[in-house]
Short mmCIF file of C-alpha atoms in Angstrom, two decimals:
data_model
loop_
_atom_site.label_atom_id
_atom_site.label_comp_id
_atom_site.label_asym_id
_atom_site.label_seq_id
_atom_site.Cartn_x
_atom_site.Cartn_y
_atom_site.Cartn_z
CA UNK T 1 -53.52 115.20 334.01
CA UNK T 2 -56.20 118.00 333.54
CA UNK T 3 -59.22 117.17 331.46
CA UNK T 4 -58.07 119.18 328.33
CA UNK T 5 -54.81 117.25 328.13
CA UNK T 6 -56.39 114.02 328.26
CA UNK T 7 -58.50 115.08 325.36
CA UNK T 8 -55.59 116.37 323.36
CA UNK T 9 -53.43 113.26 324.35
CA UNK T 10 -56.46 110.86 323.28
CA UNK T 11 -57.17 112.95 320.00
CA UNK T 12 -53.40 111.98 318.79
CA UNK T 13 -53.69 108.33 319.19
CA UNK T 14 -53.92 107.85 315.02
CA UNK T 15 -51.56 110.25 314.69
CA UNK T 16 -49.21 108.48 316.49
CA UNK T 17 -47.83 106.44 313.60
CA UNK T 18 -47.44 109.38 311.32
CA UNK T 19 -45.74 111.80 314.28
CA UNK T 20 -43.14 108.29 314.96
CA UNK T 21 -42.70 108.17 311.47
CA UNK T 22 -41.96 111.96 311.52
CA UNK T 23 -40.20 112.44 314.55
CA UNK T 24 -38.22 109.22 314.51
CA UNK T 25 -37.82 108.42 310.98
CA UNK T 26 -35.98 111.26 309.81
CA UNK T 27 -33.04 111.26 312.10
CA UNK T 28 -32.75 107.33 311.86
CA UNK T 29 -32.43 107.49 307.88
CA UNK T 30 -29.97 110.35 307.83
CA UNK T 31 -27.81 107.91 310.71
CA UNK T 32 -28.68 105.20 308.42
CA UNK T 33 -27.40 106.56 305.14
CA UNK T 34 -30.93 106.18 303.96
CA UNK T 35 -31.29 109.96 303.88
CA UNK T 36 -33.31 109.85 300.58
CA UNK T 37 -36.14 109.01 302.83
CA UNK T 38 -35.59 112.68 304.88
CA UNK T 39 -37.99 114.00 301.92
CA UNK T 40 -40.32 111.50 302.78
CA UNK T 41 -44.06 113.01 303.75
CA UNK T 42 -43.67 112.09 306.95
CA UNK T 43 -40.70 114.11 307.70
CA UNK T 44 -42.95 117.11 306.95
CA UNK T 45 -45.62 116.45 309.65
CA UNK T 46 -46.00 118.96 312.69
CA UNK T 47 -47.89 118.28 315.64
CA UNK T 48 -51.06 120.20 314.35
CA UNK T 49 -50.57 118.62 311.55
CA UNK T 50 -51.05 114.66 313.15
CA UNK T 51 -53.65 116.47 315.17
CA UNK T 52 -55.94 117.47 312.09
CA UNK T 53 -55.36 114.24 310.40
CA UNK T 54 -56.38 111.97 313.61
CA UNK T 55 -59.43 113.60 314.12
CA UNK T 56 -59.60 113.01 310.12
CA UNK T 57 -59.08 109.47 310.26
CA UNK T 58 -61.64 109.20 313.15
CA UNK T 59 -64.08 110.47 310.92
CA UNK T 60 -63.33 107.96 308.35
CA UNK T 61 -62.95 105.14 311.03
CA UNK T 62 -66.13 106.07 312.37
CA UNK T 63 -68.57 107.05 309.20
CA UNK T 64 -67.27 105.83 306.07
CA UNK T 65 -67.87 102.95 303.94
CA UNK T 66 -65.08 100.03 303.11
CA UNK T 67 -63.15 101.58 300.05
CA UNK T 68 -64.76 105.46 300.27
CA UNK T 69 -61.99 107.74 300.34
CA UNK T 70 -62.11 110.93 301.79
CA UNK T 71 -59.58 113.49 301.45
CA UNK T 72 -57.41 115.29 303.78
CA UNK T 73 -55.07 118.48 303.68
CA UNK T 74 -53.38 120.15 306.03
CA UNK T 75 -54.41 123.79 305.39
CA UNK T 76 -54.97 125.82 308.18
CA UNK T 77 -52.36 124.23 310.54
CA UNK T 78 -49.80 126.71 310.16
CA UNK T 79 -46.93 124.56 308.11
CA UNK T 80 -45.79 126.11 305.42
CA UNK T 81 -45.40 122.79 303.53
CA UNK T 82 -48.71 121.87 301.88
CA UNK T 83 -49.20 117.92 303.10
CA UNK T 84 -52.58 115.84 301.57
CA UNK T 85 -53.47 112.48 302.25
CA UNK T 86 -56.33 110.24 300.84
CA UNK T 87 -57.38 107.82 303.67
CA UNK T 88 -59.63 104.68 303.11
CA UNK T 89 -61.04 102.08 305.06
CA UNK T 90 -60.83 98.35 304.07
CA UNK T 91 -61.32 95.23 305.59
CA UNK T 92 -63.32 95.94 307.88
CA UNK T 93 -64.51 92.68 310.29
CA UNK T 94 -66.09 92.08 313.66
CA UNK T 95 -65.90 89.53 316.39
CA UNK T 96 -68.42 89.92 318.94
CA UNK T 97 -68.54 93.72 320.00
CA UNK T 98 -64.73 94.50 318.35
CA UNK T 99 -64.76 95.88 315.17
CA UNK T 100 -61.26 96.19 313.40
CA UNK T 101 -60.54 98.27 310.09
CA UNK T 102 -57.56 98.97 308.29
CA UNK T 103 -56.95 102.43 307.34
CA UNK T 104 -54.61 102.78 304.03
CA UNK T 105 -53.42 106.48 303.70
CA UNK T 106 -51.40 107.67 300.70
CA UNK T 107 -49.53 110.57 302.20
CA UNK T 108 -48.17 113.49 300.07
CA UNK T 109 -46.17 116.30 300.35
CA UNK T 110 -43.39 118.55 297.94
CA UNK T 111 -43.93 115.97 295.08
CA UNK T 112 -43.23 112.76 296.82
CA UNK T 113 -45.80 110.11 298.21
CA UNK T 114 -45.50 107.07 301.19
CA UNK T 115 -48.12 104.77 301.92
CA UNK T 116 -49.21 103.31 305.43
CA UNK T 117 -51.63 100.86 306.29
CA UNK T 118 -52.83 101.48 309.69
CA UNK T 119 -54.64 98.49 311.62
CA UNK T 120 -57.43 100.01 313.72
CA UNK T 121 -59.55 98.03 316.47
CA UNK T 122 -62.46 99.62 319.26
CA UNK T 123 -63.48 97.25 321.87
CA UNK T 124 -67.33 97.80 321.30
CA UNK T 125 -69.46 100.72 319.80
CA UNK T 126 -68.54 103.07 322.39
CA UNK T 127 -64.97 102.50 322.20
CA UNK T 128 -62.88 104.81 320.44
CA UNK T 129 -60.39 103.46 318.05
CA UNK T 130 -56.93 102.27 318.65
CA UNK T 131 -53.94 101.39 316.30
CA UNK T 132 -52.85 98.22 316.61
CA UNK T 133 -49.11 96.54 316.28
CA UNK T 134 -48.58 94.57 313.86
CA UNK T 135 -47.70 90.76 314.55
CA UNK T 136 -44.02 89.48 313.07
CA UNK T 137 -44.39 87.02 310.50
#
């Protein structure tokens, strides 16, 4: 894998769960009979758009405060539907060298709004940050 791929590939890592939600959500509600949830932000998101907001949520992972929001927007990524998201940090704890946060993101887009909370962890301070899976009750 050349060097700029591996970049690209590592700058999508939290946009993963919005380009799932996206990509695999959509088809699975129509199948579903849930296709209410086709207009759904996340049905909306392009790859330049999950692109723009993981180097977004970086930022936010990286620099900002528990409970400081910082807006997002997708303008300038080409997709004619306007998508903005206001992503905070909470909860943010440490063990050792791993620091975990929880990103909560209110996504939306033509009216309607989804929220996600996004469980982040990096190993140490050089790490980058990672979404985590969320254990089963």
């Amino acid at each position: 894998m050349s060097l700029i791929r591996s970049s690209r590939a590592r700058s999508l890592v939290l946009g993963t769960a919005l380009a799932i939600g996206a990509g695999v959500a959509a088809p699975t509600f129509a199948a579903s009979n849930l296709s209410f949830m086709s207009n759904s932000p996340l049905a909306y998101l392009r790859k330049a758009d999950n692109e723009s907001f993981a180097k977004a949520a970086r930022v936010v992972l990286e620099e900002k405060q528990d409970n400081d929001t910082t807006e997002w927007t997708n303008q300038g990524t080409r997709n004619p539907v306007a998508i903005a998201a206001q992503i905070t940090p909470t909860n943010t704890q440490k063990d050792g060298d791993r620091t975990c946060r929880d990103l909560v993101v209110l996504l939306t887009a033509k009216g309607q709004e989804v929220t996600l909370k996004l469980p982040a962890c990096k190993a140490n301070e050089k790490a980058r940050w990672e979404l985590q899976k969320r254990g089963t009750p």
